[in-house]
Amino acid sequence: MTERVVDVQDAWRERGLVDDAKYREMYEASVSDPETFWGEHGKRIDWMTPFTKVKDTSFAPDNVSIKWFEDGKTNVAHNCIDRHLETRGDQVAIIWEGDDPNDDKHITYKELHGEVCRWANVLKNRGVEKGSRVILYLPMIPEAAYAMLACARLGAIHAIVFGGFSPDSLASRIKGCEAKLVITADEGLRGGRKVPLKANVDEAIKRLDDASVDHVVVVRRTGGNVTMEAGRDVYYDEAAKEVTDDCPAVPVEAEHPLFILYTSGSTGQPKGVVHTTGGYLVYAAMTHEYVFDYHEGDVYWCTADVGWVTGHSYIVYGPLANGATTLMFEGIPTYPTNGRFWEVVDKHKVNIFYTAPTAIRSLMGGGEAPVKKTSRKSLRVLGSVGEPINPEAWEWYYKVVGDERCSIVDTWWQTETGGILITPLPGATKLKPGSATRPFFGVQPVMVDAEGKELDGKCEGNLCIKDSWPGQMRTVYGDHERFEQTYFATYKNLYFTGDGARRDEDGYYWITGRVDDVINVSGHRMGTAEVESSLVAHKKVSEAAVVGYPHNVKGQGIYAYVTLNEGEEGDDALRKELVAWVRKDIGPIASPDLIQFSPGLPKTRSGKIMRRILRKIAEDDFGSLGDTSTLAEPAVVEDLIENRQNRA
Ligand code: WTA
């Protein structure tokens, strides 16, 4: 098969911040002398106390320490708001597009300043100060950005929990970071349906024995009826009446935590990824500018939810640090019609659009007509994130959405990396559909084999990163050892990403997906261990093993092998019951797509489940099961194949 290569179009190069030669020159400078490179680019944000040290980082397995700009002081909210007031106070900072197409708002930088100061004062009045942890459980409304920035303004640490997570998941995150205050809304609104956010918060707090939560601040979104607990709960609009719109930004150390974000790993419960202030903001802002080829005046739209890292770095912090106009969308791509994305693009004259392959694949199913009904002529750059984009979806994005006029940036990164690490730059990089292409400035990808041997040239292996970049996570909240174990113990002196990849003859990277027990469902990370522990908590289940399998729209689907207790019957009713159970326990994104009841699971004689075999059967690819001679009971496999649920 000859690979298709899409050349950089003249228009992209002419407008581009960098061309290929400039990219190579800057990349070379960034890796040969990171101190000088980042010392220079570190100045793209305002510092209240300028830094004199640039980089102090070590990946030594039992002594991982990552510090950037460590003696500098700054404030993220100041950088995202105050410093723009003089030059662009009346420019729109946030365009909000509601779930209902008739609902929208434009918020200028000046207005943003007032809102964020009010929010900060409301929080301050309730004891929030530098270092306090605040949980946000909110829909995609401007208040989510206000609350994030209000925390940053005070030096408080926010931990956002995606609104699709269950009360249990919310409870474990409240407990994990001992939050004193929770910010939520009465109800969320997505695709015309209401989400009972406040009721979920009540449930979550009830489940915690000695709840740390002293205050719940509630934004009125739908006006729906909720229970307010006297002394603990307050409506934001009422609390805001008591405060002014003046609140100074607190200067904090560069390494002061900005946020915690819980994410799934291959073992145990989600871990609290900690990002800090200075390096994170420099990296988010710089990648936002270069990767999307952002120019002054552009309207930029990232369709992620602020509950995920993409929303943190590329709806709020990166774009606002650059003084951009960022669009925030409350709804879903298919409501009220499956042309909604493109209608919003036309309505707000969006220039840069950033979404996930799963959304593209689901819209492809609706054909070209809903797209072609719209003009989309404002569009210039189209981005993709969250999972590998298959070449068919890439071509559809390029041809149907972008009319072969827009460049595509397939951006590879992770919650842990804080910002984009591997990506094309519109003016510089020839594109290959399906490849995230080349590393961003300062990023040194390394390919290793299973034994940790570094591979050269064209190869396939595990993707690691050598040396630190400013946006890197600093620790797992409250558990530095877990941080070291998870990312730095597998391969010496390297950060291990958990992803497999291929590097081609041009040095381009092709991410092949996770090599650990993490699955990627519609661009959302899910640990198989989390789904398993939810399933075995059901009274009829004795054992469960969960793997991913290829899914046309979601990228990967969740396949669960379930062994029931003696005397229980596995039927469709129980399947439904188990799906509902997991939805309720973790959230809808964790719902198993296929459940296979099996009398036993394939185990080694020492009792270890052989996941390799389960994955193959789930993929309907059982012709090549490999060596099964070490199995305790080889007959189990016959039964699994016989009763497999995915007949692709
Ligand atoms: C996957 C999302 C291929 C990858 C920003 C990674 C991708 C995980 C891409 C992180 C891409 C993300 N191509 N795979 N462009 N982007 N991934 O933490 O497996 O939610 O490890 O961060 O998503 O997911 P997370």
XYZ file of C-alpha atoms and ligand atoms in Angstrom:
673
model
C 0.000 0.000 0.000
C 1.398 3.386 -0.876
C 0.840 5.903 1.845
C -0.934 9.054 0.894
C 1.019 12.208 1.611
C -0.746 15.560 1.684
C 1.627 18.407 0.951
C 1.566 21.648 2.870
C -0.605 23.928 0.725
C 0.842 27.315 -0.233
C -1.844 29.144 1.713
C -1.017 27.206 4.885
C 2.693 27.917 4.502
C 2.197 31.596 3.767
C 0.028 32.103 6.774
C 1.876 29.635 9.001
C 3.810 30.749 12.049
C 6.570 28.363 11.003
C 7.476 26.546 7.801
C 9.365 23.269 7.630
C 12.843 24.814 7.789
C 11.865 26.953 10.754
C 10.308 23.971 12.505
C 13.524 21.996 12.127
C 15.633 24.894 13.331
C 13.453 25.520 16.391
C 13.153 21.821 17.180
C 16.902 21.379 17.040
C 17.409 24.380 19.326
C 14.763 23.119 21.769
C 16.387 19.720 22.286
C 20.050 20.688 22.084
C 19.705 23.505 24.597
C 16.386 23.299 26.479
C 17.517 25.839 29.067
C 17.943 28.591 26.502
C 14.893 27.599 24.453
C 12.458 27.439 27.360
C 14.141 30.347 29.122
C 13.108 32.406 26.105
C 9.619 30.942 25.622
C 8.948 31.009 29.365
C 8.643 34.757 28.928
C 5.506 34.444 26.848
C 3.539 34.739 30.084
C 3.744 37.533 32.676
C 5.752 36.804 35.795
C 5.197 38.732 39.021
C 8.616 37.516 40.121
C 10.702 36.614 37.076
C 12.355 33.184 37.113
C 16.131 32.813 37.016
C 16.183 29.006 36.948
C 14.626 27.304 33.932
C 14.778 23.545 34.317
C 15.532 21.161 37.140
C 14.222 17.723 36.234
C 15.152 14.114 36.917
C 13.551 10.883 35.697
C 15.681 8.701 38.011
C 13.232 5.855 38.802
C 13.036 6.292 42.577
C 13.682 9.998 42.664
C 11.552 11.613 40.003
C 11.501 15.363 40.378
C 10.228 17.833 37.828
C 10.549 21.575 38.276
C 10.322 24.323 35.712
C 10.883 28.057 36.243
C 10.921 27.196 39.934
C 11.957 30.498 41.479
C 9.424 32.511 39.460
C 6.003 33.609 40.704
C 2.946 34.190 38.597
C -0.806 33.743 38.515
C -2.718 31.873 35.815
C -5.889 33.999 36.031
C -3.829 37.167 35.691
C -2.286 35.731 32.525
C -5.601 34.581 31.097
C -7.502 37.781 31.891
C -5.923 40.829 33.497
C -2.974 41.206 31.189
C -5.319 41.403 28.206
C -7.555 44.121 29.639
C -5.620 47.071 28.327
C -5.316 45.843 24.741
C -8.422 43.725 24.297
C -10.832 44.403 27.151
C -13.749 44.666 24.730
C -12.788 41.664 22.639
C -14.878 38.540 23.138
C -13.059 36.018 25.316
C -15.725 33.324 25.419
C -18.515 32.600 22.980
C -20.972 30.318 24.667
C -23.300 28.248 22.494
C -26.078 26.601 24.454
C -27.671 23.219 24.003
C -30.612 25.027 22.410
C -29.497 26.701 19.152
C -31.266 29.903 20.212
C -29.218 30.201 23.358
C -25.853 31.907 23.195
C -23.710 34.502 24.945
C -20.657 36.587 24.201
C -18.391 37.399 27.143
C -15.672 40.024 26.690
C -12.361 39.966 28.542
C -13.604 42.858 30.677
C -16.754 40.934 31.583
C -14.726 37.802 32.215
C -12.614 39.752 34.676
C -15.671 40.896 36.613
C -17.251 37.435 36.682
C -14.079 35.696 37.788
C -13.416 38.248 40.542
C -16.961 37.807 41.849
C -16.566 34.051 41.815
C -13.231 34.311 43.595
C -14.819 36.469 46.292
C -17.705 34.044 46.758
C -15.184 31.249 47.232
C -12.985 33.339 49.495
C -15.986 34.101 51.717
C -16.367 30.351 52.159
C -12.830 29.759 53.298
C -11.167 28.921 49.993
C -7.540 30.038 49.974
C -4.206 29.172 48.422
C -3.858 25.388 48.358
C -7.551 24.569 49.090
C -9.035 21.879 46.880
C -12.297 22.670 45.129
C -14.362 20.134 43.175
C -16.191 21.316 40.056
C -19.059 19.173 38.786
C -20.596 21.362 36.134
C -22.156 21.388 32.696
C -20.502 23.215 29.805
C -21.558 26.693 30.835
C -19.392 29.815 31.162
C -19.519 29.413 34.946
C -17.240 26.375 34.542
C -14.525 28.637 33.135
C -15.263 31.361 35.717
C -14.936 28.878 38.569
C -11.690 27.392 37.213
C -10.160 30.832 36.829
C -11.473 31.954 40.227
C -9.644 29.040 41.864
C -6.495 29.907 39.936
C -6.846 33.535 40.995
C -6.768 32.530 44.651
C -4.120 29.824 44.241
C -6.758 27.197 45.075
C -6.541 23.842 43.297
C -9.512 22.731 41.225
C -10.423 19.130 40.510
C -13.062 18.893 37.801
C -15.235 15.822 37.660
C -16.920 15.178 34.310
C -20.706 15.627 34.619
C -21.261 12.118 33.228
C -19.691 10.477 36.260
C -21.854 8.843 38.912
C -22.278 9.906 42.553
C -19.882 7.111 43.564
C -17.157 8.284 41.219
C -17.717 11.828 42.414
C -17.541 10.723 46.048
C -14.213 8.964 45.596
C -12.739 12.071 43.979
C -14.065 14.375 46.715
C -12.469 12.065 49.231
C -9.270 11.651 47.242
C -8.473 15.346 47.390
C -10.361 16.187 50.615
C -12.282 18.994 48.977
C -13.992 21.495 51.259
C -16.152 23.008 48.587
C -18.068 21.657 45.610
C -19.356 23.774 42.737
C -22.222 22.378 40.715
C -25.413 23.349 38.877
C -29.026 22.476 39.582
C -29.127 20.429 36.405
C -27.139 20.056 33.226
C -28.700 20.122 29.772
C -27.374 17.996 26.919
C -29.220 17.088 23.770
C -32.455 18.321 25.345
C -32.064 15.985 28.312
C -31.563 17.026 31.895
C -28.725 15.718 34.047
C -29.385 15.802 37.827
C -26.065 17.268 38.895
C -27.057 18.711 42.279
C -28.901 15.534 43.243
C -25.763 13.560 42.370
C -23.670 15.823 44.584
C -26.101 15.232 47.461
C -25.814 11.488 46.902
C -22.046 11.622 46.756
C -21.698 13.581 49.986
C -24.138 11.251 51.727
C -21.894 8.309 50.841
C -18.860 9.800 52.541
C -18.731 8.995 56.264
C -16.970 12.083 57.405
C -17.467 14.341 54.459
C -14.888 17.091 54.179
C -17.373 19.221 52.245
C -18.472 22.353 54.098
C -20.015 24.202 51.177
C -21.833 23.510 47.944
C -22.238 26.411 45.522
C -25.041 25.845 43.019
C -25.363 27.587 39.659
C -28.914 27.919 38.379
C -28.932 26.450 34.889
C -32.368 24.949 34.258
C -34.130 26.338 37.321
C -35.086 22.750 38.163
C -36.178 21.875 41.638
C -33.345 20.765 43.925
C -32.943 20.266 47.645
C -30.796 22.886 49.318
C -29.278 21.987 52.656
C -29.331 24.994 54.951
C -25.908 26.114 56.104
C -24.128 24.049 53.465
C -25.693 24.907 50.100
C -26.025 28.290 48.458
C -27.141 29.457 45.034
C -24.329 31.281 43.303
C -26.485 34.226 42.241
C -27.480 34.850 45.850
C -23.927 34.567 47.166
C -22.671 36.855 44.399
C -24.930 39.693 45.551
C -22.799 40.013 48.662
C -19.467 40.523 46.926
C -17.688 43.043 44.711
C -16.093 42.428 41.354
C -12.659 43.279 42.602
C -10.298 40.555 43.763
C -6.530 40.683 43.388
C -4.745 37.714 41.795
C -2.514 35.915 44.295
C 1.053 35.429 43.022
C 2.026 31.770 43.441
C 5.239 29.809 42.907
C 5.687 28.340 39.437
C 5.421 24.861 40.937
C 2.264 25.574 42.934
C -0.477 23.124 41.833
C -3.057 24.567 39.462
C -5.298 21.536 39.234
C -5.800 17.866 39.936
C -7.519 15.787 37.283
C -8.448 12.179 37.913
C -7.675 9.770 35.123
C -7.854 6.024 34.596
C -4.800 3.824 34.611
C -4.137 0.144 34.141
C -4.513 -0.728 37.801
C -6.654 0.348 40.714
C -8.756 3.453 41.036
C -8.215 6.617 38.980
C -5.234 8.670 39.992
C -5.119 12.396 40.615
C -2.823 13.858 37.988
C -1.266 17.060 39.332
C -0.403 19.954 37.042
C 1.332 23.055 38.295
C 1.293 26.689 37.323
C 4.160 28.154 35.310
C 5.368 25.352 33.062
C 1.837 24.147 32.397
C 0.613 27.535 31.256
C 3.650 28.245 29.088
C 3.251 24.862 27.418
C -0.540 25.023 26.964
C -0.331 28.525 25.490
C 2.602 27.819 23.223
C 1.142 24.594 21.809
C -2.210 26.286 21.307
C -0.575 29.001 19.241
C 1.739 26.855 17.102
C -0.321 23.700 16.630
C -3.497 25.502 15.611
C -1.558 28.247 13.907
C -3.529 30.678 15.991
C -3.539 34.286 14.800
C -4.904 37.346 16.535
C -8.650 37.621 15.928
C -9.253 33.950 15.152
C -12.352 32.271 16.539
C -11.318 28.951 17.993
C -13.552 26.053 18.998
C -12.601 22.917 20.869
C -15.605 20.617 21.334
C -14.245 18.765 24.388
C -15.822 18.936 27.832
C -13.962 20.834 30.565
C -14.163 17.610 32.565
C -11.308 16.238 30.430
C -7.785 17.508 30.061
C -8.483 18.747 26.535
C -11.030 21.144 27.975
C -8.542 22.404 30.553
C -5.650 23.076 28.190
C -7.462 23.880 24.956
C -10.790 25.443 25.870
C -9.714 27.489 28.837
C -6.036 27.930 29.724
C -4.155 27.828 26.402
C -6.543 29.982 24.354
C -7.223 32.537 27.087
C -3.512 32.892 27.883
C -3.134 33.792 24.206
C -5.968 36.329 24.311
C -8.044 34.250 21.905
C -11.789 33.997 21.430
C -12.683 30.511 22.604
C -16.022 28.874 21.940
C -17.648 26.725 24.568
C -20.458 24.391 23.514
C -22.975 22.978 25.929
C -24.612 20.469 23.615
C -23.886 17.402 21.535
C -23.051 16.979 17.813
C -26.423 15.445 16.925
C -28.881 17.801 18.582
C -31.207 19.106 17.314
C -29.765 17.764 14.021
C -26.546 16.056 13.052
C -25.462 19.187 11.237
C -25.137 21.079 14.513
C -21.327 21.357 14.523
C -21.270 22.923 11.066
C -24.207 25.196 11.802
C -22.353 26.506 14.849
C -19.211 26.958 12.741
C -21.178 29.167 10.329
C -23.061 30.998 13.048
C -19.925 32.091 14.897
C -17.506 32.108 11.927
C -15.194 29.575 13.517
C -11.669 29.486 12.044
C -10.124 26.656 14.032
C -12.079 23.549 15.008
C -10.824 20.760 17.296
C -12.733 17.533 17.934
C -12.377 13.762 18.438
C -12.364 11.004 15.802
C -15.362 9.342 17.451
C -17.481 12.424 16.710
C -16.318 12.439 13.111
C -17.076 8.755 12.673
C -20.528 9.116 14.142
C -21.308 12.056 11.830
C -19.957 10.175 8.803
C -22.802 7.742 9.384
C -25.258 10.572 8.621
C -23.717 11.187 5.192
C -22.477 14.375 3.535
C -25.764 16.256 3.203
C -25.869 17.816 6.702
C -22.321 19.067 6.195
C -22.757 20.302 2.651
C -25.821 22.326 3.645
C -23.454 24.654 5.497
C -20.769 26.966 4.149
C -17.850 26.323 6.574
C -15.802 28.803 4.640
C -14.444 30.414 7.802
C -12.638 27.167 8.690
C -8.890 26.990 8.231
C -7.492 24.383 10.634
C -9.146 21.147 11.774
C -7.807 19.274 14.782
C -8.231 15.733 16.056
C -7.512 14.347 19.513
C -8.191 11.525 21.915
C -7.597 8.367 19.923
C -6.023 7.272 16.674
C -7.901 8.693 13.691
C -8.456 6.017 11.077
C -7.560 7.091 7.517
C -11.229 6.916 6.331
C -12.318 9.363 9.028
C -9.293 11.533 8.302
C -10.201 11.709 4.586
C -13.811 12.542 5.367
C -12.724 15.296 7.731
C -10.313 16.619 5.119
C -12.551 16.355 2.068
C -16.121 16.708 3.287
C -15.709 19.016 6.278
C -12.616 20.927 5.164
C -13.312 20.932 1.401
C -9.629 19.997 0.912
C -8.787 23.541 1.898
C -8.106 23.152 5.620
C -5.080 21.583 7.185
C -5.572 18.764 9.657
C -3.656 18.478 12.895
C -3.822 15.026 14.474
C -2.590 15.816 17.970
C -1.289 13.081 20.248
C -1.036 13.737 23.968
C -2.363 12.614 27.363
C -3.795 13.934 30.617
C -0.319 13.409 32.018
C 1.445 15.455 29.365
C -0.592 18.626 29.976
C -0.400 19.612 26.327
C 0.149 18.279 22.819
C 3.413 16.337 22.301
C 3.236 14.890 18.789
C 1.488 16.831 16.040
C 1.787 18.446 12.647
C 2.172 22.231 12.443
C -0.073 23.626 9.665
C 2.582 25.643 7.838
C 5.358 23.111 8.242
C 4.355 19.469 8.213
C 3.392 17.264 5.278
C 0.454 15.175 6.402
C -0.090 11.446 6.304
C -3.671 10.432 7.164
C -3.559 8.460 10.407
C -0.188 9.716 11.610
C 0.289 12.267 14.398
C 3.555 13.026 12.537
C 6.390 14.759 14.429
C 7.247 15.902 17.951
C 6.509 19.408 19.174
C 9.400 21.613 20.305
C 11.276 20.191 23.279
C 9.704 16.728 22.997
C 12.003 13.738 22.441
C 10.071 10.557 21.656
C 11.966 7.309 22.085
C 10.838 3.904 20.865
C 11.735 0.879 22.951
C 11.099 -2.844 22.650
C 9.570 -4.952 25.428
C 12.966 -5.314 27.087
C 13.546 -1.592 27.092
C 16.085 -1.544 24.306
C 16.011 1.709 22.372
C 15.044 1.195 18.730
C 16.472 3.136 15.815
C 14.960 4.414 12.598
C 11.895 2.713 11.230
C 10.432 0.527 13.965
C 7.462 -0.509 16.037
C 7.456 -0.562 19.825
C 6.458 1.214 22.990
C 6.430 4.972 23.035
C 8.466 6.732 25.711
C 9.662 10.295 26.124
C 13.184 11.208 27.032
C 13.640 14.271 29.204
C 10.978 16.611 30.549
C 8.869 19.310 28.892
C 7.250 22.153 30.862
C 3.663 20.833 30.677
C 4.445 17.452 32.199
C 2.483 16.252 35.258
C 4.487 16.563 38.467
C 3.049 13.861 40.693
C 0.016 11.768 41.559
C -1.853 13.679 44.217
C -0.873 12.310 47.606
C 1.103 9.400 46.159
C 4.424 10.293 44.579
C 5.534 6.683 44.672
C 2.624 5.665 42.464
C 3.711 8.372 40.031
C 7.243 6.941 39.907
C 6.010 3.368 39.649
C 3.454 4.029 36.944
C 5.514 6.113 34.570
C 9.214 5.748 35.326
C 9.778 2.211 36.609
C 9.182 0.325 33.352
C 11.992 1.854 31.318
C 14.972 3.430 32.982
C 15.212 7.219 32.763
C 12.274 7.418 30.386
C 8.670 8.519 30.795
C 6.536 5.590 29.591
C 3.343 6.701 27.881
C 1.441 3.397 27.908
C 0.979 3.729 24.137
C 2.358 1.599 21.352
C 3.536 3.266 18.154
C 5.224 2.830 14.830
C 7.870 5.163 13.465
C 8.214 5.290 9.691
C 11.096 6.111 7.386
C 10.363 9.848 7.611
C 10.474 9.779 11.403
C 6.671 10.124 11.573
C 4.858 8.550 14.521
C 1.752 6.393 14.113
C 0.121 5.755 17.477
C -1.343 2.256 17.534
C -3.152 2.482 20.886
C -2.648 1.509 24.501
C -0.389 -1.373 25.346
C -1.594 -1.519 28.953
C -4.988 -2.334 30.442
C -6.496 0.994 29.562
C -9.140 1.166 26.869
C -10.156 4.180 24.889
C -13.915 4.435 24.435
C -15.036 7.359 22.289
C -11.819 9.138 23.162
C -12.359 8.631 26.904
C -9.965 6.628 28.990
C -11.293 3.758 31.011
C -9.321 1.327 33.137
C -10.421 -2.272 32.636
C -9.754 -2.823 36.356
C -12.348 -0.188 37.266
C -15.074 -1.851 35.209
C -14.106 -5.252 36.586
C -14.288 -4.119 40.177
C -17.701 -2.609 39.508
C -18.976 -5.867 37.959
C -17.728 -8.103 40.778
C -19.450 -5.838 43.288
C -22.760 -7.140 41.872
C -24.189 -9.899 44.047
C -24.603 -12.406 41.232
C -21.094 -12.004 39.833
C -18.188 -14.103 40.965
C -15.481 -12.965 38.555
C -15.067 -10.566 35.648
C -12.447 -9.721 33.049
C -12.796 -6.705 30.778
C -10.990 -6.003 27.512
C -11.391 -3.612 24.584
C -12.441 -4.619 21.064
C -12.607 -2.625 17.812
C -15.832 -0.600 17.549
C -16.882 1.279 14.401
C -17.891 4.500 16.080
C -16.368 4.429 19.553
C -12.915 3.274 18.432
C -12.962 0.679 21.175
C -15.907 -0.955 22.847
C -16.010 -2.567 26.278
C -16.197 -6.368 26.267
C -16.830 -8.034 29.617
C -16.390 -11.712 30.419
C -18.468 -12.497 33.470
C -18.509 -15.627 35.611
C -21.622 -15.893 37.742
C -22.044 -17.336 41.189
C -23.276 -20.943 41.474
C -26.914 -21.259 40.543
C -27.209 -17.919 38.692
C -28.498 -17.900 35.124
C -26.830 -15.651 32.534
C -29.514 -14.224 30.220
C -30.353 -10.967 28.454
C -32.203 -9.636 31.461
C -29.094 -10.052 33.587
C -26.989 -8.469 30.842
C -29.212 -5.407 30.995
C -29.045 -5.410 34.758
C -25.238 -5.502 34.741
C -24.981 -2.712 32.177
C -27.305 -0.580 34.296
C -25.261 -1.462 37.365
C -21.973 -0.269 35.873
C -23.609 2.881 34.467
C -24.884 3.738 37.881
C -21.668 2.807 39.628
C -19.138 4.577 37.385
C -21.096 6.463 34.732
C -22.513 5.902 31.233
C -19.070 5.990 29.588
C -18.154 2.760 31.385
C -21.185 0.748 30.153
C -20.113 -2.615 28.745
C -21.078 -2.995 25.081
C -20.920 -6.770 25.100
C -21.183 -9.195 27.995
C -20.254 -12.832 27.660
C -21.225 -15.176 30.464
C -18.554 -17.791 30.822
C -18.266 -20.635 33.299
C -14.540 -19.969 33.618
C -11.769 -17.638 32.509
C -8.517 -18.737 30.920
C -5.884 -18.766 33.640
C -2.332 -19.835 34.005
C -1.602 -22.508 36.590
C -0.606 -19.764 38.969
C -4.067 -18.227 38.562
C -3.262 -15.239 36.360
C -5.962 -14.412 33.799
C -4.552 -14.606 30.273
C -5.849 -11.371 28.852
C -4.118 -11.869 25.548
C -6.511 -14.720 24.827
C -9.544 -12.757 25.970
C -8.580 -9.851 23.733
C -8.214 -12.097 20.707
C -11.602 -13.711 21.251
C -13.223 -10.320 21.801
C -11.680 -9.173 18.522
C -13.208 -12.253 16.830
C -9.678 -13.230 15.887
C -9.284 -16.542 17.631
C -7.416 -18.268 14.805
C -4.149 -17.034 16.252
C -4.460 -17.513 19.975
C -0.786 -18.360 20.307
C 0.513 -20.598 23.014
C -2.267 -21.908 25.241
C -0.269 -24.763 26.707
C 0.333 -22.957 29.974
C -3.389 -22.782 30.685
C -4.709 -24.567 33.741
C -7.855 -25.665 31.878
C -7.500 -25.429 28.078
C -11.159 -26.440 27.594
C -12.289 -23.051 28.902
C -11.082 -21.484 25.671
C -13.303 -23.688 23.506
C -16.331 -22.539 25.413
C -15.304 -18.898 25.164
C -14.920 -19.129 21.401
C -18.177 -20.999 21.029
C -20.141 -18.373 22.905
C -18.317 -15.245 21.768
C -20.444 -12.109 21.468
C -18.587 -10.249 18.744
C -18.931 -11.910 15.393
C -17.275 -9.254 13.307
C -4.931 8.314 23.136
C -6.434 12.978 25.838
C -3.795 8.393 18.872
C -3.624 7.663 23.561
C -5.677 14.201 25.313
C -3.297 8.355 24.860
C -4.378 9.309 20.905
C -4.671 8.583 25.450
C -4.344 10.611 20.343
C -4.709 9.752 26.389
C -4.033 10.735 18.945
C -4.847 10.743 22.454
N -3.760 9.600 18.268
N -4.102 8.213 20.166
N -4.016 11.910 18.311
N -4.647 11.469 21.336
N -4.705 9.434 22.205
O -5.466 11.156 28.943
O -3.847 6.292 23.769
O -7.787 11.299 27.943
O -2.468 7.604 25.710
O -5.825 12.524 26.991
O -5.522 8.804 24.331
O -6.031 10.039 26.793
P -6.334 11.256 27.751
